[in-house]
PDB file of C-alpha atoms in Angstrom:
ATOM      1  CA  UNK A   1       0.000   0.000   0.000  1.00  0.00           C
ATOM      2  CA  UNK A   2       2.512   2.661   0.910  1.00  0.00           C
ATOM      3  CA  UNK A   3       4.493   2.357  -2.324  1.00  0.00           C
ATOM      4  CA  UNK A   4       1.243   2.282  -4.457  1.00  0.00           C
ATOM      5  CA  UNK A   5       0.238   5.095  -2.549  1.00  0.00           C
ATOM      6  CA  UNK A   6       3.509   7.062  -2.547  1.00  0.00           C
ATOM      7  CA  UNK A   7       4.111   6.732  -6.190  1.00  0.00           C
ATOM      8  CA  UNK A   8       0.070   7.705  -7.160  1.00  0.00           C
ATOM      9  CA  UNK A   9       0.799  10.831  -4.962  1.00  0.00           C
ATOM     10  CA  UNK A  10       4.624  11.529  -5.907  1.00  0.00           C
ATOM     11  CA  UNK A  11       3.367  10.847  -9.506  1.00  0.00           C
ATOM     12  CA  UNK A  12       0.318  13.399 -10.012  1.00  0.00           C
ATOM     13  CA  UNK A  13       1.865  15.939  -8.006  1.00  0.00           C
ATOM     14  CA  UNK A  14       4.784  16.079 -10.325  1.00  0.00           C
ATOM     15  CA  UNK A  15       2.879  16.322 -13.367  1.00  0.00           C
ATOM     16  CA  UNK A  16       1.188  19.501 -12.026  1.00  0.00           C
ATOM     17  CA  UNK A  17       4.595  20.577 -10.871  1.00  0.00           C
ATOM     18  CA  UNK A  18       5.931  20.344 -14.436  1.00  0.00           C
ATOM     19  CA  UNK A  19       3.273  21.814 -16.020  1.00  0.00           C
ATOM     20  CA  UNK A  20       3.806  24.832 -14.582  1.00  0.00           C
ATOM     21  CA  UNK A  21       6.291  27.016 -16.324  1.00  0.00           C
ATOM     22  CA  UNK A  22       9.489  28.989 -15.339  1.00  0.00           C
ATOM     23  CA  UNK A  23      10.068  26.737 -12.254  1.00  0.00           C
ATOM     24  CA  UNK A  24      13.297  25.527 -10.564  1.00  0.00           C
ATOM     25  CA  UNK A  25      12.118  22.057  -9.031  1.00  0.00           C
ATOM     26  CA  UNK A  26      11.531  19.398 -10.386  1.00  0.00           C
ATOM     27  CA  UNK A  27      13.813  19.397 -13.020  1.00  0.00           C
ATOM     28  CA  UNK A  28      14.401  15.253 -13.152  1.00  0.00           C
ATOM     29  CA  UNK A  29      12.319  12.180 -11.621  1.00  0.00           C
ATOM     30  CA  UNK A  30      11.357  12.173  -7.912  1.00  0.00           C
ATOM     31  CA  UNK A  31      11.862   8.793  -6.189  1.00  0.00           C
ATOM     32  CA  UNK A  32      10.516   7.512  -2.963  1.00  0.00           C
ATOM     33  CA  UNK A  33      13.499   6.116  -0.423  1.00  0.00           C
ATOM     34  CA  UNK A  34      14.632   6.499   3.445  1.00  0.00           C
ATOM     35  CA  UNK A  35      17.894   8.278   3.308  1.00  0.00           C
ATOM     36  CA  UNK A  36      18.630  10.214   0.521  1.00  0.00           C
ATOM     37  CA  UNK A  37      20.298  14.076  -0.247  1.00  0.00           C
ATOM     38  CA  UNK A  38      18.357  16.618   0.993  1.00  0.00           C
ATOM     39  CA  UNK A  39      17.527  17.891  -2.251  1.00  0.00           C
ATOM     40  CA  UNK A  40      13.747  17.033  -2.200  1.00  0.00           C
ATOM     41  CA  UNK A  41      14.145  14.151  -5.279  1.00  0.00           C
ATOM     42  CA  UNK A  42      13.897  11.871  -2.575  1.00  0.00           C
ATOM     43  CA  UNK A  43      11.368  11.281  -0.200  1.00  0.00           C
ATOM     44  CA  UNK A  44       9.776   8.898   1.993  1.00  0.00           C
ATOM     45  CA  UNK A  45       5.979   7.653   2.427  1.00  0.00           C
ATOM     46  CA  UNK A  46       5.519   6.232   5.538  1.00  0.00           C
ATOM     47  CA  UNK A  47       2.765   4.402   7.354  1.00  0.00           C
ATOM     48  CA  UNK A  48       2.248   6.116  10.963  1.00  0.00           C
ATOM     49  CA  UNK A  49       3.878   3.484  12.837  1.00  0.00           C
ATOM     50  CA  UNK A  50       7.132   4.156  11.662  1.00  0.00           C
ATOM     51  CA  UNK A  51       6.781   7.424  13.542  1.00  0.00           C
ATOM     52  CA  UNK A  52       4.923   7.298  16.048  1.00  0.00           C
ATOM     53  CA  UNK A  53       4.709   3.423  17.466  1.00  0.00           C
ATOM     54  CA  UNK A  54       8.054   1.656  16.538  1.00  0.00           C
ATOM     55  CA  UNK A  55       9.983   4.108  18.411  1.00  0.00           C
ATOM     56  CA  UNK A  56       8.822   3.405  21.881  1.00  0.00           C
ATOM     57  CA  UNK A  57       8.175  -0.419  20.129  1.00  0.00           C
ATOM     58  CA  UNK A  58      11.974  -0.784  19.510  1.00  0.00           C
ATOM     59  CA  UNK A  59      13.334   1.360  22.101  1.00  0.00           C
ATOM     60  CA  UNK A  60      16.275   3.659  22.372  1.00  0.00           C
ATOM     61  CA  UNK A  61      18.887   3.338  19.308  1.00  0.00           C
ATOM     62  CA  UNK A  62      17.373  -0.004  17.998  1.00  0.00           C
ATOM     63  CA  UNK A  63      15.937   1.527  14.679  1.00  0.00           C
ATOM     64  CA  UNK A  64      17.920   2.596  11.862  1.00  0.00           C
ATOM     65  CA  UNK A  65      17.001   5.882  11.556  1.00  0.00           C
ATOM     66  CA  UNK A  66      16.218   8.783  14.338  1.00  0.00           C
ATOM     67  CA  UNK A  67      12.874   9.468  13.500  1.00  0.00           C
ATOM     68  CA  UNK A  68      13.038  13.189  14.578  1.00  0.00           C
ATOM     69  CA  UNK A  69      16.323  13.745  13.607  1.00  0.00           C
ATOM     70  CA  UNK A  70      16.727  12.078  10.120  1.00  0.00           C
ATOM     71  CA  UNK A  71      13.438  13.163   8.002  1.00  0.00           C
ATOM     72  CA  UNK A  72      11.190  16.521   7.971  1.00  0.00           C
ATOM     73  CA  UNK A  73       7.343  16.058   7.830  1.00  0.00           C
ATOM     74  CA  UNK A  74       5.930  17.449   4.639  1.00  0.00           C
ATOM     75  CA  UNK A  75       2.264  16.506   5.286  1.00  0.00           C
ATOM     76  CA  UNK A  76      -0.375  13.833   5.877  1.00  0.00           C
ATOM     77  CA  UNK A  77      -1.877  12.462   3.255  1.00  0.00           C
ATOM     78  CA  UNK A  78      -5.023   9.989   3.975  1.00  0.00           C
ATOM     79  CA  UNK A  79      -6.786   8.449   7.047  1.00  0.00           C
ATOM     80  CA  UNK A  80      -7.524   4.765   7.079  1.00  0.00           C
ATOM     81  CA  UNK A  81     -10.546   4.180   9.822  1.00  0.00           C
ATOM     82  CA  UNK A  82     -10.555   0.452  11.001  1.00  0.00           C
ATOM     83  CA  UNK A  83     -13.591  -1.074  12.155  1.00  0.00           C
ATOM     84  CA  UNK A  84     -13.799  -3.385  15.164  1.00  0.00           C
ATOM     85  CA  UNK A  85     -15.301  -6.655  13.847  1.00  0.00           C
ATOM     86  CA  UNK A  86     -15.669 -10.266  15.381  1.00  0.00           C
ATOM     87  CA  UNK A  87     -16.903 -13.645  14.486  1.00  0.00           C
ATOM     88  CA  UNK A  88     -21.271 -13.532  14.247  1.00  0.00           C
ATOM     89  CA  UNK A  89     -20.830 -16.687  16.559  1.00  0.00           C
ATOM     90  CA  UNK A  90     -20.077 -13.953  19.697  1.00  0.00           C
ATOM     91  CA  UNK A  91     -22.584 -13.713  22.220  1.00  0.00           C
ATOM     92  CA  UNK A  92     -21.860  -9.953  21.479  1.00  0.00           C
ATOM     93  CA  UNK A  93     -24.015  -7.721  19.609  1.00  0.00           C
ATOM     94  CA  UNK A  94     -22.316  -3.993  19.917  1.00  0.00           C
ATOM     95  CA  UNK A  95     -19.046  -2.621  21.823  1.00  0.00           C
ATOM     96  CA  UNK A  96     -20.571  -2.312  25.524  1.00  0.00           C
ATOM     97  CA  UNK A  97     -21.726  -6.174  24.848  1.00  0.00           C
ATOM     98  CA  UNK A  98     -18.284  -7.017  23.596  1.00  0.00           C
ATOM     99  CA  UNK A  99     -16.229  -5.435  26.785  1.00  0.00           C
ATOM    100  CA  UNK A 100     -18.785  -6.862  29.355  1.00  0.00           C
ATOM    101  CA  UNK A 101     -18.102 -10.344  27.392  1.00  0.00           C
ATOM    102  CA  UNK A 102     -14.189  -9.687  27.424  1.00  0.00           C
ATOM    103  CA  UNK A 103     -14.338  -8.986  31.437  1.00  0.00           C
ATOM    104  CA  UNK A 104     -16.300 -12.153  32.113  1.00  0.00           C
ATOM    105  CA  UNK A 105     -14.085 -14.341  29.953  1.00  0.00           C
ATOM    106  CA  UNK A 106     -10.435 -12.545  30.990  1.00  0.00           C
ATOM    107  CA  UNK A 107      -7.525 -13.964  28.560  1.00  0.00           C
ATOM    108  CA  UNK A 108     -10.094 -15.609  26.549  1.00  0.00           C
ATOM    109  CA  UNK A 109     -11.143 -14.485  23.848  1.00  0.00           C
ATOM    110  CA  UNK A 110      -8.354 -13.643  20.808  1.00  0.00           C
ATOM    111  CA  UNK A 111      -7.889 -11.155  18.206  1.00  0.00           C
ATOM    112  CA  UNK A 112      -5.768 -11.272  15.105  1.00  0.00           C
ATOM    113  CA  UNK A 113      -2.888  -8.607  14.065  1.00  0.00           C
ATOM    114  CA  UNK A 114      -0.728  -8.480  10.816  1.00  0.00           C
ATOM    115  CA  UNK A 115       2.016  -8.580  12.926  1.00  0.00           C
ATOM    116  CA  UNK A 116       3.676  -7.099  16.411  1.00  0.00           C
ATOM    117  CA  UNK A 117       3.379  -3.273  16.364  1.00  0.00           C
ATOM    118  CA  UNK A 118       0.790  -3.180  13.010  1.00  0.00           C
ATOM    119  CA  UNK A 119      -2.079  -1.419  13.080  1.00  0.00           C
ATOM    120  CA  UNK A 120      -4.393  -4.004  13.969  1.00  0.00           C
ATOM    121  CA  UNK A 121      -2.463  -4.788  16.835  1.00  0.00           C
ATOM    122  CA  UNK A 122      -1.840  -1.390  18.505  1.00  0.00           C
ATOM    123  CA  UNK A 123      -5.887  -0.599  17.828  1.00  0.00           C
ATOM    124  CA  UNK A 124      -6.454  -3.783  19.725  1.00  0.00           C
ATOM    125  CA  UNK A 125      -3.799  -2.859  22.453  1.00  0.00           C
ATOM    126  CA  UNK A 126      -5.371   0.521  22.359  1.00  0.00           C
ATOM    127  CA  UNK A 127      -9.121  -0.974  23.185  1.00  0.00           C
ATOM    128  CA  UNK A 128      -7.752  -3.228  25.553  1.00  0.00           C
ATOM    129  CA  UNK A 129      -6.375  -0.081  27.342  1.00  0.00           C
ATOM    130  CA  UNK A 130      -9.666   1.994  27.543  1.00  0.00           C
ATOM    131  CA  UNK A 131     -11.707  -1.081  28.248  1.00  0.00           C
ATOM    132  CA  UNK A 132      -9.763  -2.297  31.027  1.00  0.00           C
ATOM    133  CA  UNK A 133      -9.729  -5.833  29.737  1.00  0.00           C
ATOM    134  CA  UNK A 134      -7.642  -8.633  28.615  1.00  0.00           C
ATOM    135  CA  UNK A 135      -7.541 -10.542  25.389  1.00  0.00           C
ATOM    136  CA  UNK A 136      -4.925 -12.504  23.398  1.00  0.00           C
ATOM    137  CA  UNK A 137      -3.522 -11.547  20.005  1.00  0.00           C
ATOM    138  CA  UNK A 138      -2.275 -14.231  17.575  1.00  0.00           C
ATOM    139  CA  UNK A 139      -0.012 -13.056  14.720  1.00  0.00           C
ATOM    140  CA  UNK A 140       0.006 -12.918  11.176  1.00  0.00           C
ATOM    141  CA  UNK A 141       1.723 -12.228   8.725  1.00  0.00           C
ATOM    142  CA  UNK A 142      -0.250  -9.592   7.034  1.00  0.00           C
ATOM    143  CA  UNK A 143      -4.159  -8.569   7.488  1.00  0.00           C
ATOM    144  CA  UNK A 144      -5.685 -10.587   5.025  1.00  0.00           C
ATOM    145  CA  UNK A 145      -5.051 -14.326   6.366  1.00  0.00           C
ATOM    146  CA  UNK A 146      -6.201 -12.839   9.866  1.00  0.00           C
ATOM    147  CA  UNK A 147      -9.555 -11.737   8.426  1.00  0.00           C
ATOM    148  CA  UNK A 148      -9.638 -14.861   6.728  1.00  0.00           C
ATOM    149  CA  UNK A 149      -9.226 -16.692   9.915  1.00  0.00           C
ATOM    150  CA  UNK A 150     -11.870 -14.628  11.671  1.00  0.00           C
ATOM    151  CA  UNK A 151     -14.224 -15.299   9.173  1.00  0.00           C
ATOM    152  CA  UNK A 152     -13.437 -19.457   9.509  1.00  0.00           C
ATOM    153  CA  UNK A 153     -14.242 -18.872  13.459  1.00  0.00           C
ATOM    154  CA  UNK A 154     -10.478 -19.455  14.467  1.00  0.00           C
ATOM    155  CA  UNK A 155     -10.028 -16.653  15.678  1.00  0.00           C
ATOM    156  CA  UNK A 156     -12.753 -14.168  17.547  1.00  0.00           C
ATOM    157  CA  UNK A 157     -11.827 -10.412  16.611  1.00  0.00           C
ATOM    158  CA  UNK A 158      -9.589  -7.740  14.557  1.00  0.00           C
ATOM    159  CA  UNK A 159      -9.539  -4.710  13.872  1.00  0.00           C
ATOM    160  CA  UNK A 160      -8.757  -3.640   9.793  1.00  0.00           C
ATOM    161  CA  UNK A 161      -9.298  -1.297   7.421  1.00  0.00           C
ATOM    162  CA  UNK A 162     -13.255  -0.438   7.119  1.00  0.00           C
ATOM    163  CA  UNK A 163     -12.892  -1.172   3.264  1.00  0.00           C
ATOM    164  CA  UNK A 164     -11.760  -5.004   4.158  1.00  0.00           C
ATOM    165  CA  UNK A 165     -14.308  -5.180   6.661  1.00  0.00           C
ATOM    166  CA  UNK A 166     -17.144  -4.127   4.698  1.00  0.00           C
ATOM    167  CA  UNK A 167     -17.505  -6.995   2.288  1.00  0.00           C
ATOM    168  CA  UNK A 168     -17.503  -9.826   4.450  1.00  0.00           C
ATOM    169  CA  UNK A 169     -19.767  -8.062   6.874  1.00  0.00           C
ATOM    170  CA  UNK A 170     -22.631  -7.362   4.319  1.00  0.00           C
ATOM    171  CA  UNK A 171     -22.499 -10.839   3.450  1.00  0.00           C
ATOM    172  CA  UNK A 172     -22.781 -11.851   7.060  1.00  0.00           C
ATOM    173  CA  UNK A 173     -19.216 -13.724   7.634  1.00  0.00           C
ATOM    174  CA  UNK A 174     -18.989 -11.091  10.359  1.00  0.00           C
ATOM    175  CA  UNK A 175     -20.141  -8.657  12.579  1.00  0.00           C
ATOM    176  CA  UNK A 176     -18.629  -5.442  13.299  1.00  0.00           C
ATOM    177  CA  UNK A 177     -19.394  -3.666  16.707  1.00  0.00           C
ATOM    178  CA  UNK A 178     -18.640  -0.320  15.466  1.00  0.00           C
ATOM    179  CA  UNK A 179     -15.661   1.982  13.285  1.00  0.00           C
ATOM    180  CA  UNK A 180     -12.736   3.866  15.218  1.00  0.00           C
ATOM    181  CA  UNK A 181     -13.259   7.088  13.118  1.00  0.00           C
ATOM    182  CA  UNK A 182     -14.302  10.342  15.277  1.00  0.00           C
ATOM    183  CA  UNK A 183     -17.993  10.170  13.211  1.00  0.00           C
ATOM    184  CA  UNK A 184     -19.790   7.717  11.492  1.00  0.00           C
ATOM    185  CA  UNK A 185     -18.957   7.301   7.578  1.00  0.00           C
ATOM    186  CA  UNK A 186     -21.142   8.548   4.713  1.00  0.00           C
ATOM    187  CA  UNK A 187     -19.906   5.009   3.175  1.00  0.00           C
ATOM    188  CA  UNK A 188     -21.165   2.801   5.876  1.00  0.00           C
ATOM    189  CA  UNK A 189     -23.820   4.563   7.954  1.00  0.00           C
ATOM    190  CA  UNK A 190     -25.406   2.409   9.430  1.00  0.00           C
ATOM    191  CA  UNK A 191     -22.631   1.538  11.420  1.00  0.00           C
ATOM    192  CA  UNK A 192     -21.675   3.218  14.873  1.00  0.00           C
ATOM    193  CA  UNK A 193     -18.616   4.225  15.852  1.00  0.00           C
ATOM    194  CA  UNK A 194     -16.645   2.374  18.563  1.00  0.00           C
ATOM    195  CA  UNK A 195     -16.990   5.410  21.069  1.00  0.00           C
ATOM    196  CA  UNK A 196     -21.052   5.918  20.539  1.00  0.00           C
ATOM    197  CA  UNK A 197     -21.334   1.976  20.789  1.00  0.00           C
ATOM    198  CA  UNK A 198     -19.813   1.709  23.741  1.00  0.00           C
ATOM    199  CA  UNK A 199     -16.161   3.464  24.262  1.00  0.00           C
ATOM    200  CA  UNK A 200     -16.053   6.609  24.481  1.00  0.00           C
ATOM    201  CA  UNK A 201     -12.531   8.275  23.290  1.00  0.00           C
ATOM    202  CA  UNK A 202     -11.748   5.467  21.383  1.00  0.00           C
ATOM    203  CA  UNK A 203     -10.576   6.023  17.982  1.00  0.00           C
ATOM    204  CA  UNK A 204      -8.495   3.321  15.506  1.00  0.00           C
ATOM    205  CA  UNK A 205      -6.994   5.162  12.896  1.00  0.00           C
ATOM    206  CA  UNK A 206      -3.359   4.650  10.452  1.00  0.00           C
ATOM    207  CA  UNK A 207      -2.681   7.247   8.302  1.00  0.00           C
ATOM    208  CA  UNK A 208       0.476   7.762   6.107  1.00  0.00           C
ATOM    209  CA  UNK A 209       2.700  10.632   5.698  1.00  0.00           C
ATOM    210  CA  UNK A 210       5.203  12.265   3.068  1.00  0.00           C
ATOM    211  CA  UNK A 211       8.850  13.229   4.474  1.00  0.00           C
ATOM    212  CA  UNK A 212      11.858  14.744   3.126  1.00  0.00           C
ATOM    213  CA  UNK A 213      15.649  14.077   4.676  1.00  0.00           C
ATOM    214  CA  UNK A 214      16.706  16.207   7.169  1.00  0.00           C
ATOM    215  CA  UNK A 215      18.274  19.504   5.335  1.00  0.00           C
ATOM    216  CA  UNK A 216      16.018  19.582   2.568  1.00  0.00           C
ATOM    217  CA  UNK A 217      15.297  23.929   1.851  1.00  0.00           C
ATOM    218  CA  UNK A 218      12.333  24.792   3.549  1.00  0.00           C
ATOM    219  CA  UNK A 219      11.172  26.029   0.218  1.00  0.00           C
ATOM    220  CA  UNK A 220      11.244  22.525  -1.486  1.00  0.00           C
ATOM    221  CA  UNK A 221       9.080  21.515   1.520  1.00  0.00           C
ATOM    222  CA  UNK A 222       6.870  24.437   1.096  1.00  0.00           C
ATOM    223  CA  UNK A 223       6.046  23.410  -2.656  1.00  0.00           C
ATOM    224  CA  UNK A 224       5.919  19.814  -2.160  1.00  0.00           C
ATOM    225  CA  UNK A 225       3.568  20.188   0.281  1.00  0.00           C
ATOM    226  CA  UNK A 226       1.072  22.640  -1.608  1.00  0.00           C
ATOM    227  CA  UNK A 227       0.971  20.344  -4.603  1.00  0.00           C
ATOM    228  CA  UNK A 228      -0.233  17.336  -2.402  1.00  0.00           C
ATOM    229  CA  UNK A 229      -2.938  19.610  -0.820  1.00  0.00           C
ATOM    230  CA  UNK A 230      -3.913  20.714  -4.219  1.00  0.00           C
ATOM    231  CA  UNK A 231      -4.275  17.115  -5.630  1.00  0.00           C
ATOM    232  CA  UNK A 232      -6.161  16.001  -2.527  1.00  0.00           C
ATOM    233  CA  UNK A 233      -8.092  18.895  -2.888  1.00  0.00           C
ATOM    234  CA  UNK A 234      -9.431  17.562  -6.006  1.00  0.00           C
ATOM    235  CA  UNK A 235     -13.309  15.471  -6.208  1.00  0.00           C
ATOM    236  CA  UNK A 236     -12.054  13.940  -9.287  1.00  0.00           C
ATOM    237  CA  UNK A 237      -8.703  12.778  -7.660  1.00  0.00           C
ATOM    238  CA  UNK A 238     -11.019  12.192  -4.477  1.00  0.00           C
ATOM    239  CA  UNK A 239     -13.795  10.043  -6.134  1.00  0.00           C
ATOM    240  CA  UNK A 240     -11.470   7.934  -8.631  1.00  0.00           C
ATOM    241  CA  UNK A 241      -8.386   7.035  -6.309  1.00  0.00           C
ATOM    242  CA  UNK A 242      -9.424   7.955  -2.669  1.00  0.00           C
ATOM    243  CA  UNK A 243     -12.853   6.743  -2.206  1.00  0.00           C
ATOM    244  CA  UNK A 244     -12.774   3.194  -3.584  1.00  0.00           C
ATOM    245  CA  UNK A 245     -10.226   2.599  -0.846  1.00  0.00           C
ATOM    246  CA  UNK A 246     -12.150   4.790   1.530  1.00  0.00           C
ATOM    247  CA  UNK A 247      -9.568   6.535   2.547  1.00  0.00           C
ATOM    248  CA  UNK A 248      -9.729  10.085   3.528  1.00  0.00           C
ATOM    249  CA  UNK A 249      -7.760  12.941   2.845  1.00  0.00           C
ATOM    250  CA  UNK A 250      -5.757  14.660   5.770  1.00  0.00           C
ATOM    251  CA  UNK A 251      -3.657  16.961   3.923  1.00  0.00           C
ATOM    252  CA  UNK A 252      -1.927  19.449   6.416  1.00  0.00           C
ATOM    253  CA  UNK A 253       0.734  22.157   7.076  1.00  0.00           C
ATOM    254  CA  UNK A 254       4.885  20.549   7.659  1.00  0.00           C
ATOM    255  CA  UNK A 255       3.851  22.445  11.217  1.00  0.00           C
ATOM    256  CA  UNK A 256       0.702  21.180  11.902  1.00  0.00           C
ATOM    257  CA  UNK A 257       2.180  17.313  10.838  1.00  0.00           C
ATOM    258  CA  UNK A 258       4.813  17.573  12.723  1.00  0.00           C
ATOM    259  CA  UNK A 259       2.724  18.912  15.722  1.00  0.00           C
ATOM    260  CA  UNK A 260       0.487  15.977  14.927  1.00  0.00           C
ATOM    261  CA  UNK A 261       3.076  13.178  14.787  1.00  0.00           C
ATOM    262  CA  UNK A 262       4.759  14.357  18.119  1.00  0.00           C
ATOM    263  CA  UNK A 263       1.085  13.947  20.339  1.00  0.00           C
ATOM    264  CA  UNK A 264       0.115  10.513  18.508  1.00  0.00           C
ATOM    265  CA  UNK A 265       4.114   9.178  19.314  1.00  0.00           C
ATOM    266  CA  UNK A 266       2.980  10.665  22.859  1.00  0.00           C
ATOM    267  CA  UNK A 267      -0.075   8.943  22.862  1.00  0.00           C
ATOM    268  CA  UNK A 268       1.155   5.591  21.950  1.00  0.00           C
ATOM    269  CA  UNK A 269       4.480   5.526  24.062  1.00  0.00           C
ATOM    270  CA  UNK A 270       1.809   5.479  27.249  1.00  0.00           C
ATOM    271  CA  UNK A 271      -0.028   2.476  26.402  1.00  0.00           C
ATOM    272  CA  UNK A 272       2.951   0.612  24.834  1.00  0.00           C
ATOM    273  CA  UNK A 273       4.593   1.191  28.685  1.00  0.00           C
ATOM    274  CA  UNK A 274       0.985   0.896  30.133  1.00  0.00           C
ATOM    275  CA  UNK A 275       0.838  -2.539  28.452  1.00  0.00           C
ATOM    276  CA  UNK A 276       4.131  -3.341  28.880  1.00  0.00           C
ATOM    277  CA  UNK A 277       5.418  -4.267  25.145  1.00  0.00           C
ATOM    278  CA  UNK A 278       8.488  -4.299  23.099  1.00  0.00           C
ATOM    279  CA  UNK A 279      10.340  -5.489  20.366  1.00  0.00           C
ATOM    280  CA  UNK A 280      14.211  -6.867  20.834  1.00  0.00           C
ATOM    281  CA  UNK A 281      16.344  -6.146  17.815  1.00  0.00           C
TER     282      UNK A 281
END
């Protein structure tokens, strides 16, 4: 997703770029790596874990980049809400339901995650938090066999991506006890969020970001960053490439992303000490 992403973004915004006239930059193709000049031809898409959960996740010096030190936030780009979804064999019918269920049955009931520090694991880890219960992840390797294994009963709950949720729900393979956006979805509804169902101040989001290295003129920034919010900015761009995904845009200032990134690392460094997790490398 992130290179798919990246390179749809990275690719429309320099074809506006070049059709202007009498400009500087770009003068050759942008490409999409980690550590790279700071000359703005290089930059990096990144999902919000790689910022704001891995981190605390890894610990101190174990990562191979200082995530503060070694990239500049350009902006946000989309939103991914995940829904909160279980097998329809759960004597659970909405979120209040679900946590009563979770309290009576403590280390009982499991959840599937594509992976250790993924966002279907920290969104789990998050609900576990504000719920004040207990429940057991099992890891995979990637979100679709863990759906998949929801779906066969294997496994009792996940959180995903609304769009992979929605299909299997509507046919009934699932249920989903409600969406961790801030509102309900003009896709979907019908369907509660998490905090009106039953947890309030819950919210299970990713999103993904676009960064330049460290050093890179604060004017390069400045016009990478407009072109983004002009092509998000777009209905056509919105209803052919965003929508279908249903992902939503969250374009934003270098400042207010940076602002942004610093408060969500804040927020998950609590409950990843709160919960007692890590990651040796």
């Amino acid at each position: 997703m992130t290179k798919r992403l990246g390179a749809l973004i990275l690719l429309l915004s320099l074809a506006g770029a070049a059709a202007a006239q009498a400009q500087s930059y770009p003068t050759r193709t942008i490409t999409l790596t980690a550590k790279a000049a700071p000359d703005g031809y290089s930059l990096l898409v990144a999902e919000a874990g790689t910022f704001t959960i891995n981190p605390t996740l890894y610990g101190n010096g174990k990562l191979p980049y200082d995530e503060e030190k070694d990239f500049i936030p350009i902006t946000s780009i989309v939103r991914i809400n995940q829904a909160l979804l279980g097998h329809p064999s759960l004597p659970a019918n909405n979120v209040r339901e679900l946590i009563e269920l979770a309290r009576k049955t403590p280390g009982e009931l499991t959840y599937g995650t594509a992976g250790i520090g993924s966002a279907p694991h920290m969104n789990m880890v998050l609900f576990e938090s504000l719920a004040g219960v207990k429940l057991v992840p099992v890891h995979y390797r990637g979100a679709a066999p863990a759906l998949s294994d929801v779906i066969a009963g294997h496994v009792n709950l996940m959180s995903v991506s609304v769009s992979l949720a929605l299909p299997p729900f509507r046919t009934g393979q699932i249920k989903i006890f409600g969406i961790g956006s801030a509102k309900r979805l003009p896709l979907a509804p019908d369907i509660p969020t998490v905090a009106e169902n039953g947890l309030p101040g819950y919210e299970a989001t990713t999103w993904f970001g676009l960064f330049a290295t460290a050093g890179t003129p604060p004017a390069i920034v400045t016009k990478i960053n407009a072109e983004v919010a002009e092509i998000l900015a777009d209905p056509q761009f919105r209803e052919k490439f965003l929508a279908p995904q249903m992902f939503e845009p969250m374009a934003s200032s270098p400042e207010e992303f940076a602002d942004y990134i610093k408060a969500e690392r804040r927020k998950w460094a609590k409950v990843i000490r709160e919960q007692k997790l890590s990651i040796e490398k």
